[in-house]
mmCIF file of C-alpha atoms in Angstrom:
data_model
loop_
_atom_site.group_PDB
_atom_site.id
_atom_site.type_symbol
_atom_site.label_atom_id
_atom_site.label_comp_id
_atom_site.label_asym_id
_atom_site.label_seq_id
_atom_site.Cartn_x
_atom_site.Cartn_y
_atom_site.Cartn_z
ATOM 1 C CA MET A 1 66.784 129.725 93.746
ATOM 2 C CA LEU A 2 69.241 129.319 97.301
ATOM 3 C CA ILE A 3 69.425 125.739 95.996
ATOM 4 C CA MET A 4 70.503 126.271 92.762
ATOM 5 C CA VAL A 5 73.521 128.796 93.954
ATOM 6 C CA ILE A 6 74.465 126.394 96.371
ATOM 7 C CA GLY A 7 74.558 123.663 93.454
ATOM 8 C CA VAL A 8 77.202 125.824 91.568
ATOM 9 C CA LEU A 9 78.808 126.837 94.412
ATOM 10 C CA LEU A 10 79.582 123.043 95.055
ATOM 11 C CA VAL A 11 80.195 122.027 91.651
ATOM 12 C CA PRO A 12 84.233 122.937 91.540
ATOM 13 C CA PHE A 13 84.571 120.531 94.765
ATOM 14 C CA PHE A 14 82.231 118.435 92.703
ATOM 15 C CA ILE A 15 85.039 118.122 90.028
ATOM 16 C CA PHE A 16 88.246 118.275 91.934
ATOM 17 C CA THR A 17 86.578 115.314 93.836
ATOM 18 C CA LEU A 18 85.344 112.999 91.377
ATOM 19 C CA ALA A 19 89.037 113.482 88.981
ATOM 20 C CA MET A 20 90.227 112.589 92.744
ATOM 21 C CA ASN A 21 87.870 109.451 93.424
ATOM 22 C CA PHE A 22 88.759 108.152 89.704
ATOM 23 C CA LYS A 23 92.548 108.626 90.343
ATOM 24 C CA PHE A 24 91.866 106.394 93.130
ATOM 25 C CA LEU A 25 89.790 103.882 92.544
ATOM 26 C CA LYS A 26 91.752 103.637 89.013
ATOM 27 C CA GLY A 27 95.068 103.679 90.821
ATOM 28 C CA GLU A 28 97.866 100.726 91.114
ATOM 29 C CA GLY A 29 96.557 100.441 94.563
ATOM 30 C CA SER A 30 93.224 100.399 94.216
ATOM 31 C CA LYS A 31 92.649 96.937 94.993
ATOM 32 C CA SER A 32 94.995 96.489 98.255
ATOM 33 C CA ASP A 33 93.419 95.895 101.714
ATOM 34 C CA LEU A 34 94.538 99.777 103.078
ATOM 35 C CA ALA A 35 92.539 101.018 99.988
ATOM 36 C CA GLN A 36 88.906 98.548 100.335
ATOM 37 C CA LYS A 37 89.176 99.927 103.846
ATOM 38 C CA ILE A 38 89.789 103.680 102.766
ATOM 39 C CA VAL A 39 87.133 103.667 100.080
ATOM 40 C CA ALA A 40 84.946 102.085 103.334
ATOM 41 C CA LYS A 41 85.368 104.977 106.075
ATOM 42 C CA SER A 42 84.163 106.811 103.753
ATOM 43 C CA SER A 43 81.448 105.506 101.999
ATOM 44 C CA LYS A 44 79.979 105.142 106.415
ATOM 45 C CA ILE A 45 81.142 108.647 106.097
ATOM 46 C CA ALA A 46 79.002 109.509 103.144
ATOM 47 C CA LEU A 47 75.920 107.436 101.963
ATOM 48 C CA PRO A 48 73.896 108.777 105.024
ATOM 49 C CA ILE A 49 74.289 112.086 103.385
ATOM 50 C CA PHE A 50 71.275 110.927 100.902
ATOM 51 C CA PRO A 51 68.731 109.788 102.607
ATOM 52 C CA VAL A 52 68.618 111.744 105.615
ATOM 53 C CA GLY A 53 68.929 114.802 102.954
ATOM 54 C CA TRP A 54 65.712 113.198 101.507
ATOM 55 C CA VAL A 55 64.181 112.856 104.484
ATOM 56 C CA ILE A 56 64.419 116.409 105.643
ATOM 57 C CA LEU A 57 63.633 118.029 102.389
ATOM 58 C CA GLU A 58 60.288 115.476 102.578
ATOM 59 C CA LEU A 59 59.582 116.834 106.341
ATOM 60 C CA TYR A 60 59.395 120.396 105.091
ATOM 61 C CA HIS A 61 58.016 119.897 102.390
ATOM 62 C CA ARG A 62 54.999 118.053 104.225
ATOM 63 C CA ILE A 63 54.864 120.311 107.966
ATOM 64 C CA ILE A 64 55.893 123.931 106.917
ATOM 65 C CA ALA A 65 55.967 124.319 103.263
ATOM 66 C CA ASN A 66 55.350 123.110 100.187
ATOM 67 C CA ILE A 67 58.094 122.595 97.516
ATOM 68 C CA SER A 68 57.946 123.126 93.855
ATOM 69 C CA TYR A 69 58.637 120.560 91.475
ATOM 70 C CA GLU A 70 61.507 122.772 89.963
ATOM 71 C CA SER A 71 63.149 122.704 94.060
ATOM 72 C CA TYR A 72 62.838 119.370 94.616
ATOM 73 C CA ARG A 73 64.313 118.252 92.268
ATOM 74 C CA ASP A 74 67.858 120.447 92.027
ATOM 75 C CA SER A 75 67.477 119.934 95.894
ATOM 76 C CA MET A 76 67.715 116.375 94.672
ATOM 77 C CA VAL A 77 70.583 117.878 93.006
ATOM 78 C CA VAL A 78 72.834 119.498 95.107
ATOM 79 C CA LEU A 79 72.330 116.259 97.789
ATOM 80 C CA MET A 80 74.200 113.817 95.291
ATOM 81 C CA LEU A 81 76.788 116.817 94.057
ATOM 82 C CA LEU A 82 77.471 117.129 97.910
ATOM 83 C CA LEU A 83 76.990 112.736 98.573
ATOM 84 C CA PHE A 84 79.897 112.733 96.435
ATOM 85 C CA THR A 85 81.737 116.027 97.201
ATOM 86 C CA VAL A 86 82.284 114.514 101.224
ATOM 87 C CA TYR A 87 82.917 110.796 99.674
ATOM 88 C CA GLY A 88 85.862 112.101 97.833
ATOM 89 C CA PHE A 89 87.146 114.246 100.409
ATOM 90 C CA ALA A 90 86.939 111.333 102.500
ATOM 91 C CA ILE A 91 88.681 109.056 100.893
ATOM 92 C CA ARG A 92 91.157 112.062 100.213
ATOM 93 C CA TYR A 93 91.467 112.212 104.122
ATOM 94 C CA TYR A 94 91.870 109.096 104.754
ATOM 95 C CA LYS A 95 94.586 107.967 102.206
ATOM 96 C CA LYS A 96 96.647 111.105 103.573
ATOM 97 C CA LYS A 97 96.031 109.452 106.686
ATOM 98 C CA TYR A 98 97.293 106.535 106.562
ATOM 99 C CA GLU A 99 99.768 107.594 104.337
ATOM 100 C CA PHE A 100 101.465 109.458 107.117
ATOM 101 C CA GLU A 101 100.518 106.753 109.960
ATOM 102 C CA SER A 102 102.941 104.433 107.445
ATOM 103 C CA GLN A 103 105.992 106.941 107.223
ATOM 104 C CA SER A 104 105.895 107.628 110.796
ATOM 105 C CA PHE A 105 105.966 103.793 111.705
ATOM 106 C CA LEU A 106 108.154 103.314 109.356
ATOM 107 C CA ARG A 107 110.341 106.706 111.095
ATOM 108 C CA GLU A 108 110.409 105.237 114.428
#
C-alpha cells in the first residue's frame, strides 16, 4: 500500500520531468556539445538508481521478508518513475547551471 502511495505521489513529478526531457531533447540546441555534456552528467546521476533499488529490494525479499508479486511489480514501477524523475531534474539542474555560468561569463 505504501508503495502505491509513493508511486501516486511521484506521477506529477514524472510527467513534469518527462515533458521537460522531450522539450530539451527535441530543442534546437540538443545536438550541441553542451547538451551532450548535460545528458551525460544527468545519466551518470540517474542510471544507478534502478540497479541499486533492485538489489535493495531483492535483499529485502531474501533476507528480511517475502514480498508478494504485486508488491514487487509496484516497486519496479516506482523505481522506473524515480529513475526518470531524477534524470529530468538533473537535466534541469545542469541546464540552469550552464546557462547561469555562460551569462556570468559574458558579464565579466
